[in-house]
Coordinates of C-alpha atoms and ligand atoms in Angstrom, one line a residue:
Chain A
M1 CA 141.9 96.1 94.8
T2 CA 143.6 99.4 94.1
A3 CA 141.6 100.3 91.0
A4 CA 138.8 102.9 91.4
A5 CA 135.4 101.4 91.9
I6 CA 134.0 104.6 90.6
H7 CA 135.7 107.1 88.3
A8 CA 133.9 110.2 87.1
A9 CA 135.5 112.9 85.1
G10 CA 133.6 116.1 84.1
V11 CA 130.2 114.4 84.4
R12 CA 127.5 116.7 83.2
K13 CA 123.8 116.4 83.0
R14 CA 121.4 118.8 81.4
Y15 CA 117.6 118.6 81.6
G16 CA 116.4 120.9 78.8
D17 CA 117.9 124.3 79.6
F18 CA 118.8 123.4 83.2
E19 CA 122.2 122.1 84.0
A20 CA 121.8 119.8 86.9
L21 CA 125.5 118.6 87.0
K22 CA 128.2 121.0 85.9
G23 CA 131.2 118.7 85.5
V24 CA 131.7 116.4 88.5
D25 CA 135.1 114.8 89.0
L26 CA 135.3 112.0 91.6
D27 CA 137.3 108.8 92.2
I28 CA 136.2 106.4 94.8
P29 CA 138.7 103.5 95.4
A30 CA 137.4 100.0 95.9
G31 CA 136.6 99.4 99.5
E32 CA 135.8 103.0 100.4
V33 CA 132.6 104.4 101.9
F34 CA 131.9 107.7 100.3
S35 CA 129.1 110.0 101.3
L36 CA 127.6 112.7 99.1
L37 CA 126.0 115.6 100.9
G38 CA 124.1 118.5 99.4
P39 CA 120.9 120.5 99.7
N40 CA 117.7 119.4 98.0
G41 CA 118.0 119.6 94.2
A42 CA 121.9 119.7 94.3
G43 CA 122.1 116.8 91.9
K44 CA 123.0 113.9 94.1
T45 CA 120.3 111.5 92.8
T46 CA 121.1 112.6 89.2
F47 CA 124.8 111.8 89.7
V48 CA 124.1 108.5 91.4
E49 CA 121.6 107.4 88.8
I50 CA 124.1 108.2 86.0
L51 CA 126.6 105.9 87.7
E52 CA 123.9 103.2 88.1
G53 CA 123.2 103.4 84.4
F54 CA 119.6 104.7 84.8
R55 CA 120.2 108.1 83.4
D56 CA 122.4 109.1 80.5
R57 CA 125.0 111.8 81.1
T58 CA 125.2 114.7 78.7
G59 CA 128.9 115.1 79.1
G60 CA 132.1 113.7 80.7
E61 CA 133.4 110.2 81.4
A62 CA 132.3 107.6 83.9
T63 CA 133.5 104.2 84.8
V64 CA 131.9 102.0 87.4
L65 CA 133.5 98.6 88.3
G66 CA 135.5 98.9 85.2
R67 CA 132.6 99.6 82.8
D68 CA 130.9 102.6 81.3
P69 CA 127.5 102.6 83.0
R70 CA 125.9 103.4 79.6
D71 CA 126.7 99.9 78.5
G72 CA 126.5 97.9 81.7
D73 CA 125.1 94.4 81.1
A74 CA 123.5 91.9 83.4
A75 CA 126.8 90.6 84.6
W76 CA 127.8 94.1 85.6
R77 CA 124.5 94.7 87.3
A78 CA 124.9 91.5 89.3
R79 CA 127.8 93.2 91.1
L80 CA 125.8 96.4 92.0
G81 CA 123.4 96.9 94.8
I82 CA 120.9 99.8 94.4
V83 CA 118.7 101.4 97.0
P84 CA 116.9 104.1 95.1
Q85 CA 115.7 107.3 96.8
S86 CA 112.1 106.5 96.2
S87 CA 110.6 103.5 94.5
G88 CA 107.3 101.6 94.8
L89 CA 107.2 98.2 96.4
F90 CA 105.5 95.0 95.3
E91 CA 102.6 95.7 97.5
A92 CA 100.8 92.4 97.4
L93 CA 103.9 90.4 98.4
T94 CA 105.6 90.0 101.8
P95 CA 109.1 91.1 102.5
V96 CA 110.3 87.5 102.6
E97 CA 108.7 86.8 99.2
V98 CA 110.1 89.8 97.5
V99 CA 113.6 89.3 98.9
R100 CA 113.6 85.6 98.0
H101 CA 112.4 86.5 94.5
F102 CA 115.1 89.0 94.0
A103 CA 117.7 86.5 95.2
T104 CA 116.9 84.3 92.2
F105 CA 118.2 87.1 89.9
Y106 CA 121.7 86.9 91.2
P107 CA 124.5 84.4 90.7
D108 CA 125.7 84.5 94.3
P109 CA 123.0 85.9 96.6
L110 CA 122.9 86.2 100.4
D111 CA 120.5 84.1 102.4
P112 CA 117.1 85.8 102.1
E113 CA 116.0 84.9 105.6
R114 CA 119.2 86.3 107.0
V115 CA 118.9 89.5 105.1
V116 CA 115.4 90.1 106.3
G117 CA 116.7 89.7 109.8
M118 CA 119.7 92.0 109.2
V119 CA 117.4 94.9 108.2
G120 CA 115.2 94.3 111.2
L121 CA 112.1 93.0 109.5
D122 CA 111.8 89.7 111.3
E123 CA 108.5 90.6 112.9
K124 CA 107.0 91.8 109.6
R125 CA 108.5 89.1 107.4
N126 CA 105.1 87.7 106.5
A127 CA 103.1 90.9 106.3
R128 CA 102.0 92.3 102.9
C129 CA 104.3 95.2 101.9
K130 CA 101.2 97.3 101.4
S131 CA 100.7 97.2 105.2
L132 CA 104.2 98.2 106.2
S133 CA 105.1 101.6 107.7
G134 CA 107.3 104.0 105.8
G135 CA 110.4 103.0 107.7
Q136 CA 109.6 99.3 107.3
K137 CA 109.3 99.8 103.6
R138 CA 112.6 101.5 103.6
R139 CA 114.1 98.4 105.2
V140 CA 112.7 96.3 102.4
D141 CA 114.4 98.6 100.0
L142 CA 117.7 98.1 101.7
A143 CA 117.2 94.3 101.8
L144 CA 116.7 94.3 98.0
G145 CA 119.8 96.4 97.6
I146 CA 122.0 94.0 99.4
I147 CA 120.5 90.6 98.6
G148 CA 122.7 90.1 95.6
N149 CA 125.8 90.3 97.7
P150 CA 127.1 93.3 95.6
D151 CA 130.7 94.6 95.4
L152 CA 129.4 98.2 95.2
I153 CA 126.3 99.5 96.9
F154 CA 124.5 102.8 96.0
L155 CA 122.4 104.1 98.9
D156 CA 120.3 107.1 98.0
E157 CA 119.2 108.5 101.4
P158 CA 118.9 105.0 102.8
T159 CA 117.7 106.0 106.3
T160 CA 115.3 108.8 105.5
G161 CA 112.2 108.1 107.5
L162 CA 113.7 105.6 109.9
D163 CA 113.6 105.8 113.6
P164 CA 116.9 106.3 115.5
Q165 CA 117.2 102.6 116.3
G166 CA 116.5 101.7 112.7
R167 CA 119.2 104.0 111.5
R168 CA 121.7 102.4 113.7
Q169 CA 120.6 99.0 112.5
I170 CA 121.1 100.1 108.9
W171 CA 124.5 101.6 109.8
E172 CA 125.4 98.2 111.2
V173 CA 124.4 96.5 108.0
V174 CA 126.5 99.0 106.0
R175 CA 129.5 98.5 108.3
N176 CA 129.2 94.7 107.9
F177 CA 129.4 95.2 104.2
T178 CA 132.4 97.5 104.3
S179 CA 134.3 95.2 106.6
L180 CA 134.2 92.8 103.7
G181 CA 135.9 95.2 101.5
K182 CA 132.8 96.4 99.6
T183 CA 132.5 99.9 98.2
V184 CA 129.6 102.2 99.2
L185 CA 128.3 105.4 97.7
L186 CA 125.9 107.0 100.1
T187 CA 123.8 110.1 99.8
T188 CA 122.3 111.6 103.0
H189 CA 121.0 114.7 104.7
Y190 CA 122.1 113.4 108.0
L191 CA 125.6 114.7 108.8
D192 CA 126.0 112.3 111.7
E193 CA 125.4 109.4 109.3
A194 CA 128.1 110.6 106.9
E195 CA 130.4 111.0 109.9
Q196 CA 129.6 107.6 111.3
L197 CA 130.0 105.7 108.0
A198 CA 132.0 107.5 105.5
A199 CA 135.8 107.7 105.1
R200 CA 135.3 110.7 102.8
V201 CA 132.5 113.0 102.2
G202 CA 131.8 115.2 99.2
V203 CA 129.6 118.3 99.2
I204 CA 127.7 118.9 96.1
I205 CA 126.0 122.3 95.6
K206 CA 124.0 123.3 92.6
G207 CA 125.6 120.6 90.4
E208 CA 129.2 121.2 91.5
L209 CA 131.3 119.1 93.8
V210 CA 132.6 122.0 96.0
E211 CA 134.6 120.0 98.6
V212 CA 135.9 116.5 99.2
G213 CA 137.6 115.3 102.3
S214 CA 137.4 113.2 105.4
P215 CA 134.6 114.3 107.7
R216 CA 137.1 115.4 110.3
E217 CA 139.0 117.7 107.9
I218 CA 136.4 118.9 105.3
G219 CA 136.0 122.6 105.0
G220 CA 139.0 123.3 107.2
R221 CA 137.2 121.8 110.1
Q222 CA 140.3 120.5 112.0
R223 CA 141.9 124.0 111.7
A224 CA 138.8 125.9 112.9
T225 CA 138.7 127.4 116.4
A226 CA 137.3 125.4 119.3
R227 CA 135.0 127.0 121.8
V228 CA 135.6 126.6 125.6
S229 CA 132.6 127.6 127.6
F230 CA 131.7 127.6 131.3
A231 CA 129.5 129.3 133.8
A232 CA 131.1 132.0 135.8
R233 CA 129.2 131.3 139.0
G234 CA 129.8 131.4 142.7
G235 CA 133.4 132.5 143.6
L236 CA 134.0 133.2 139.9
A237 CA 131.2 135.6 139.4
G238 CA 132.4 139.0 138.1
K239 CA 136.0 138.1 138.4
P240 CA 138.3 139.3 135.6
L241 CA 139.7 136.5 133.4
P242 CA 143.3 135.6 133.4
E243 CA 145.7 137.7 131.3
G244 CA 145.3 137.2 127.6
L245 CA 141.8 135.5 127.6
S246 CA 138.7 137.2 126.6
A247 CA 135.2 135.7 126.7
H248 CA 132.0 136.7 125.2
A249 CA 128.6 136.1 126.7
G250 CA 127.0 133.1 125.1
N251 CA 123.9 131.1 125.4
A252 CA 122.2 130.9 128.8
G253 CA 124.8 133.2 130.4
L254 CA 127.8 131.0 129.6
A255 CA 131.2 132.6 129.1
E256 CA 132.6 131.5 125.7
I257 CA 136.2 131.6 124.6
E258 CA 137.1 131.0 120.9
T259 CA 140.6 129.5 120.7
F260 CA 143.0 127.5 118.6
E261 CA 144.6 126.2 121.8
P262 CA 141.7 124.8 124.0
T263 CA 144.1 122.7 126.2
R264 CA 146.2 125.7 127.1
V265 CA 143.0 127.8 127.8
V266 CA 141.5 125.1 130.1
A267 CA 144.8 124.9 132.0
A268 CA 144.8 128.7 132.5
L269 CA 141.2 128.7 133.5
T270 CA 141.7 125.9 136.0
A271 CA 144.5 127.7 137.7
W272 CA 142.5 130.9 137.7
A273 CA 139.5 129.2 139.3
A274 CA 141.7 127.7 142.0
S275 CA 143.1 131.1 142.8
H276 CA 139.5 132.1 143.6
G277 CA 138.9 129.1 145.8
E278 CA 137.0 127.0 143.2
D279 CA 138.2 123.7 142.1
E280 CA 135.5 123.2 139.5
L281 CA 134.7 125.2 136.4
P282 CA 130.9 124.9 136.3
E283 CA 129.4 123.5 133.1
L284 CA 132.8 123.3 131.4
S285 CA 132.7 122.1 127.8
I286 CA 135.0 122.2 124.7
T287 CA 133.2 122.0 121.4
R288 CA 134.5 122.0 117.9
P289 CA 132.3 123.1 114.9
S290 CA 130.2 120.1 114.0
L291 CA 130.2 118.7 110.5
E292 CA 126.8 120.3 110.2
D293 CA 128.2 123.8 111.1
I294 CA 130.8 123.4 108.5
Y295 CA 128.3 122.1 105.9
L296 CA 125.9 125.0 106.6
R297 CA 128.6 127.5 106.2
M298 CA 129.7 126.0 102.9
I299 CA 126.1 126.3 101.6
A300 CA 125.8 129.9 102.9
D301 CA 129.2 130.8 101.2
S302 CA 128.0 129.3 97.9
E303 CA 124.9 131.5 98.1
H304 CA 126.8 134.7 98.9
P305 CA 130.2 134.3 97.4
A306 CA 132.7 136.6 99.1
Chain B
M1 CA 139.5 95.0 89.9
T2 CA 138.8 91.7 91.5
V3 CA 136.0 89.6 90.2
A4 CA 134.4 87.1 92.5
T5 CA 134.9 83.6 91.2
S6 CA 131.2 82.8 91.3
T7 CA 130.3 85.8 89.1
A8 CA 133.1 85.2 86.6
S9 CA 131.3 82.1 85.3
F10 CA 127.9 83.9 85.4
R11 CA 126.1 83.7 82.1
P12 CA 123.0 85.9 82.3
N13 CA 121.4 84.6 79.2
A14 CA 122.0 80.9 79.6
P15 CA 118.8 79.1 78.4
G16 CA 118.4 77.3 81.7
R17 CA 118.6 80.5 83.7
L18 CA 116.1 82.2 81.3
A19 CA 113.6 79.4 81.7
R20 CA 114.0 79.3 85.5
L21 CA 113.5 83.1 85.8
S22 CA 110.6 83.2 83.4
F23 CA 108.9 80.5 85.4
G24 CA 109.7 82.3 88.7
R25 CA 108.4 85.6 87.3
T26 CA 105.1 83.9 86.2
I27 CA 104.6 82.5 89.6
I28 CA 105.2 85.8 91.4
E29 CA 103.0 87.6 88.8
L30 CA 100.2 85.1 89.5
R31 CA 100.6 85.5 93.3
Q32 CA 100.4 89.3 92.9
F33 CA 97.4 89.1 90.6
F34 CA 95.3 86.9 92.9
R35 CA 96.1 89.0 95.9
S36 CA 94.8 92.2 94.2
P37 CA 91.0 92.3 94.4
E38 CA 90.7 95.2 91.9
Q39 CA 92.7 93.2 89.3
V40 CA 90.7 90.1 89.8
F41 CA 87.5 92.0 89.6
F42 CA 88.3 93.9 86.5
T43 CA 89.7 90.9 84.7
F44 CA 87.2 88.2 85.7
L45 CA 84.1 89.7 87.2
L46 CA 83.2 92.2 84.4
P47 CA 83.1 89.7 81.6
V48 CA 81.2 87.2 83.8
L49 CA 78.7 89.9 84.7
F50 CA 78.2 90.7 81.1
V51 CA 77.6 87.0 80.2
V52 CA 75.0 86.7 83.0
I53 CA 73.2 90.0 82.3
F54 CA 73.1 89.6 78.5
S55 CA 72.2 86.0 78.5
T56 CA 69.4 86.6 81.1
I57 CA 67.9 89.6 79.3
F58 CA 68.2 88.4 75.7
T59 CA 66.6 85.0 75.7
G60 CA 65.3 85.0 72.2
D61 CA 66.6 82.7 69.5
I62 CA 68.3 83.7 66.2
E63 CA 66.0 82.4 63.4
G64 CA 67.7 81.0 60.4
P65 CA 66.4 80.1 56.9
P66 CA 63.5 77.6 56.9
G67 CA 64.5 74.1 57.8
V68 CA 67.6 74.9 60.0
E69 CA 67.7 74.7 63.7
K70 CA 67.4 78.0 65.6
V71 CA 70.4 79.2 67.6
A72 CA 70.0 80.3 71.2
F73 CA 71.2 83.9 71.9
A74 CA 73.7 82.7 74.5
Q75 CA 75.2 80.4 71.9
Y76 CA 75.9 83.5 69.8
F77 CA 76.9 85.7 72.6
V78 CA 79.3 83.5 74.6
P79 CA 81.9 83.0 71.9
G80 CA 82.2 86.8 71.6
M81 CA 82.5 87.1 75.4
I82 CA 85.3 84.5 75.3
A83 CA 87.2 86.6 72.8
T84 CA 86.6 89.8 74.8
G85 CA 87.5 88.0 78.0
I86 CA 90.9 87.2 76.6
V87 CA 91.4 90.8 75.6
S88 CA 90.5 91.8 79.1
A89 CA 92.9 89.4 80.7
T90 CA 95.7 90.3 78.3
F91 CA 95.6 93.7 76.7
A92 CA 93.6 95.6 79.3
S93 CA 95.1 93.9 82.4
L94 CA 98.7 94.1 81.2
A95 CA 98.4 97.7 79.9
M96 CA 97.1 98.8 83.4
T97 CA 99.5 96.8 85.6
V98 CA 102.6 97.3 83.5
S99 CA 102.0 101.1 83.4
L100 CA 101.5 101.0 87.2
E101 CA 104.8 99.3 87.5
Q102 CA 106.4 101.8 85.3
H103 CA 105.1 104.8 87.1
E104 CA 105.6 103.5 90.6
G105 CA 109.2 102.7 90.0
L106 CA 108.9 98.9 90.1
L107 CA 110.3 98.6 86.6
H108 CA 113.1 100.9 87.6
R109 CA 113.9 98.6 90.5
L110 CA 113.8 95.5 88.4
S111 CA 115.9 97.0 85.7
G112 CA 118.7 97.7 88.2
T113 CA 119.1 93.9 88.8
P114 CA 120.5 91.3 86.5
L115 CA 117.0 90.0 85.7
P116 CA 116.9 89.6 81.9
R117 CA 114.3 91.8 80.3
S118 CA 113.0 88.9 78.3
A119 CA 112.2 87.1 81.6
Y120 CA 110.1 90.0 82.7
F121 CA 108.0 89.8 79.5
A122 CA 107.8 86.1 79.7
G123 CA 106.3 86.5 83.2
K124 CA 103.7 88.9 82.0
I125 CA 102.7 86.6 79.1
G126 CA 102.8 83.6 81.4
L127 CA 100.4 85.5 83.7
A128 CA 98.2 86.5 80.8
L129 CA 98.1 82.9 79.5
V130 CA 97.0 81.5 82.9
T131 CA 94.4 84.2 83.6
S132 CA 93.0 84.0 80.0
F133 CA 92.7 80.3 80.3
L134 CA 90.8 80.6 83.6
E135 CA 88.6 83.3 82.0
V136 CA 87.7 81.1 79.1
I137 CA 86.9 78.2 81.4
L138 CA 84.8 80.4 83.6
I139 CA 82.8 82.0 80.8
L140 CA 82.3 78.7 79.0
G141 CA 81.3 77.0 82.2
I142 CA 78.7 79.5 83.0
G143 CA 77.4 79.4 79.4
V144 CA 77.1 75.7 79.4
A145 CA 75.8 75.2 82.9
A146 CA 73.3 78.1 83.0
Y147 CA 72.4 79.1 79.4
G148 CA 72.6 75.8 77.5
V149 CA 75.6 76.7 75.3
K150 CA 76.5 73.6 73.3
L151 CA 80.2 72.7 72.9
P152 CA 81.5 71.8 69.4
T153 CA 82.1 68.1 68.7
E154 CA 84.5 68.2 65.7
P155 CA 88.2 68.1 66.7
V156 CA 89.1 70.6 64.0
K157 CA 86.9 73.2 65.8
W158 CA 88.8 72.6 69.0
L159 CA 92.1 73.0 67.2
V160 CA 90.9 76.4 65.9
F161 CA 89.7 77.2 69.4
A162 CA 93.3 76.6 70.7
A163 CA 95.0 78.4 67.9
V164 CA 92.9 81.5 68.2
F165 CA 93.5 81.4 72.0
F166 CA 97.3 81.3 71.7
L167 CA 97.5 83.8 68.8
G168 CA 95.1 86.1 70.7
V169 CA 96.8 85.9 74.0
A170 CA 100.2 86.5 72.6
S171 CA 99.4 89.4 70.3
C172 CA 97.0 91.2 72.7
S173 CA 99.6 90.8 75.6
L174 CA 102.3 92.4 73.5
L175 CA 99.9 95.1 72.4
G176 CA 99.0 95.8 76.0
I177 CA 102.7 96.2 76.8
A178 CA 103.2 98.5 73.8
Y179 CA 100.1 100.5 74.7
T180 CA 101.7 101.6 78.0
R181 CA 103.6 104.2 76.0
L182 CA 100.3 106.1 75.7
I183 CA 99.7 106.2 79.4
R184 CA 101.3 109.2 80.9
T185 CA 100.5 108.9 84.5
G186 CA 99.8 105.8 86.6
S187 CA 96.4 107.0 87.7
S188 CA 95.1 107.7 84.2
A189 CA 95.6 104.1 83.1
P190 CA 92.0 102.9 83.3
A191 CA 90.8 106.0 81.5
V192 CA 93.2 105.5 78.7
V193 CA 92.7 101.7 78.4
Q194 CA 89.0 101.1 79.0
P195 CA 87.3 103.4 76.4
P196 CA 89.0 102.2 73.3
Y197 CA 88.6 98.6 74.5
L198 CA 84.9 99.2 75.2
I199 CA 84.3 100.8 71.8
L200 CA 86.1 98.0 70.1
Q201 CA 83.8 95.5 71.8
F202 CA 80.7 97.3 70.4
I203 CA 82.0 97.7 66.9
S204 CA 83.4 94.1 66.8
G205 CA 79.9 92.8 67.4
V206 CA 80.5 91.4 70.9
F207 CA 77.2 92.8 72.3
L208 CA 75.1 92.8 69.1
Q209 CA 75.0 90.8 65.9
Y210 CA 77.9 91.7 63.7
S211 CA 75.6 92.4 60.8
Q212 CA 74.0 95.2 62.8
V213 CA 77.3 97.1 63.0
P214 CA 77.3 100.0 60.4
G215 CA 79.6 99.3 57.4
F216 CA 82.3 101.9 58.1
L217 CA 82.6 100.8 61.7
K218 CA 83.1 97.3 60.5
V219 CA 86.1 98.5 58.5
V220 CA 87.5 100.1 61.7
A221 CA 86.8 96.9 63.7
S222 CA 88.5 94.8 61.0
I223 CA 91.8 96.6 61.7
F224 CA 92.0 95.3 65.2
P225 CA 92.4 91.7 66.5
L226 CA 89.2 91.6 68.6
K227 CA 86.9 91.3 65.6
W228 CA 88.9 88.4 64.3
M229 CA 89.0 86.6 67.6
V230 CA 85.2 86.9 67.9
Q231 CA 84.9 85.6 64.4
G232 CA 87.2 82.7 65.1
Y233 CA 85.3 81.7 68.2
R234 CA 81.9 82.1 66.5
Y235 CA 83.1 79.7 63.9
V236 CA 83.9 77.2 66.7
F237 CA 80.5 77.5 68.3
L238 CA 78.0 78.4 65.5
P239 CA 76.7 76.7 62.4
E240 CA 77.7 77.7 58.9
W241 CA 74.4 79.5 58.1
I242 CA 75.0 82.3 60.7
A243 CA 78.1 83.4 58.8
Q244 CA 76.0 83.8 55.6
D245 CA 74.2 86.8 57.2
D246 CA 76.7 87.9 59.6
Y247 CA 80.1 87.6 58.1
G248 CA 79.3 88.0 54.5
G249 CA 79.2 84.5 53.3
G250 CA 81.4 82.4 55.5
W251 CA 83.6 82.2 58.6
K252 CA 86.8 82.7 56.6
V253 CA 88.9 81.0 59.2
E254 CA 92.0 81.4 57.0
Q255 CA 91.6 85.1 57.1
V256 CA 91.2 85.0 60.9
F257 CA 94.5 83.2 61.2
A258 CA 96.2 85.5 58.7
V259 CA 95.2 88.7 60.5
L260 CA 96.0 87.4 63.9
A261 CA 99.4 86.1 62.8
L262 CA 100.1 89.5 61.3
W263 CA 99.0 91.2 64.5
L264 CA 101.4 88.9 66.5
V265 CA 104.3 90.2 64.4
V266 CA 103.1 93.8 64.5
S267 CA 102.5 93.9 68.2
F268 CA 105.9 92.3 68.9
V269 CA 107.5 95.1 66.9
L270 CA 105.4 97.8 68.6
A271 CA 106.2 96.4 72.1
R272 CA 109.9 96.3 71.1
F273 CA 109.9 100.0 70.0
F274 CA 107.4 101.7 72.2
F275 CA 107.8 100.1 75.6
R276 CA 110.0 102.1 78.0
W277 CA 111.7 100.8 81.1
N278 CA 112.4 104.3 82.3
R279 CA 109.3 106.5 82.4
G280 CA 109.1 109.9 84.0
Q281 CA 112.8 110.5 83.4
T282 CA 114.3 112.3 80.6
G283 CA 117.2 110.1 80.1
Ligands
ATP401 N1 113.9 114.1 85.1 C1 114.2 115.4 85.3 N2 113.8 116.4 84.5 C2 114.1 117.7 84.7 N3 114.8 118.1 85.8 C3 115.2 117.2 86.7 C4 114.9 115.8 86.5 N4 115.4 115.1 87.5 C5 116.0 116.0 88.3 N5 115.9 117.3 87.8 C6 116.4 118.5 88.4 O1 117.8 118.4 88.6 C7 118.1 118.9 89.9 C8 118.8 117.9 90.7 O2 117.9 116.9 91.1 P1 118.3 115.6 92.0 O3 117.2 114.8 92.1 O4 119.6 115.0 91.4 O5 118.7 116.3 93.3 P2 119.1 115.7 94.8 O6 120.4 116.3 95.1 O7 119.0 114.2 94.7 O8 118.0 116.3 95.7 P3 117.3 115.7 97.0 O9 118.2 115.9 98.2 O10 116.1 116.5 97.1 O11 117.0 114.2 96.7 C9 116.9 119.4 90.5 O12 116.8 120.8 90.3 C10 115.8 118.8 89.8 O13 114.6 119.6 89.7
MG402 MG1 117.9 112.8 95.6

């Protein structure tokens, strides 16, 4: 179980004169959930489809479940689950019919009825796919991706177009799978999704994998400053801050303090407030930069390199 | 890497599995077909409409040399419609639906699964066989019931009927699959498929007597299977003397078989080399 499920070294893809992937190196161990982030057109789908064997790379090495995707055969595909970014559905069939039909392709499929339930399509199980809403169609996509009980699942923006409850349902399905030791490669534009599901995230910008790390650490996130903010109201209005602290005026009149030591700052503020007869710091909050803040900064940095 | 025990013994191309999946594909293809009114309309209704309209308008008989029995127009027209009905249910129908599946990413989806490609094609040909069979029954039924078409009595004619059917269905199905290569977008399919098919119908003598087709167009028609299928079915339904005028001296059934058999090989090769699972992607 220690071998890499996915190994990519210097993977390149050129479309005519345009280089969509400029040498991507990535190893994903079996059992890991890895999420690829990146702006539109960064090359996520290209990379994923190269690993799935749908597109040919123009350079580099790739191994997926021990095989080069270029010559993956049916036995290899039986171990993959694929949820493409966009793909038509068999419009005249119902979700249950399609899922049952796909189940017959695999040596060891899951129970089709159960899978339809898992993706939250019980109510629409006998409706024609043509009549399903966008989010419901997406659930059929997911059902088709997992019906073969794959060892490795590729999810290309699986929850785009889903309502919040639907997204959580899908996350649940993915967690179920990973708890069984399966590997997942997920692309998404939802940072919370990556944070919820993935052990590691990779940010791909203009065909280059610029950062890889855990969602908590990527981009130096755990070393970045935290922000302590509160409202200087009532007895605190206009009072000078304790020695050594300086605040700037933030949103909605809040006082904001950037610090590497938020715990110490809050302790100092509490004592300071008490000395002015207040035992509450109104609207107190401590925030760290979200994954989204870090991600947006990385993209901005790549556009205006220092 | 651990390999699940159940997949270790997985043999994707075991004959039993291929048979089971081909059958499953045929069933699902049929279900999709009969749930799509456009497809049913294009495949069945058009040929049926033609039979009804032509047989109703042209009620005259074809006069032969003195002493032989006249032939009702419908008796001449219906065999041609059977042939063209088969082309509609195979070539035209498959070219359009397969290209739709290519362009909407359905093939992409199927090709990401362990479904053997041969089972996909088997399903398409299974569908074409069933719909062609229904088409033939329908056209023949209308011809016999409403326009007095007489069925052949000699067993050998029924054998030729069956042989032309199977050769025609197989080669035109494969040709339809190969033809998808010429269809660049999903929505252009009818525009790319229908005109050549319609022209072939005219120059193969489906709507008029073959002797009325100008000589150089006959040469063009003789390249393609439709003309030969029409000829084969006319042999089945018409007396020998019609061929004197119309097909230059005889039905030449051996030639019909030879050309259709050649087309079977050619269309297999064309399908093999021209068909693409991945359309709309450079690689
Ligand atoms: N078949 C193709 N032919 C030419 N260029 C292509 C092709 N497919 C993708 N590209 C280009 O390659 C780049 C990467 O595309 P890709 O679809 O991999 O991006 P992505 O990261 O998946 O984007 P999104 O978030 O929008 O899905 C884009 O600039 C795109 O225009
Ligand atoms: Mg994409």
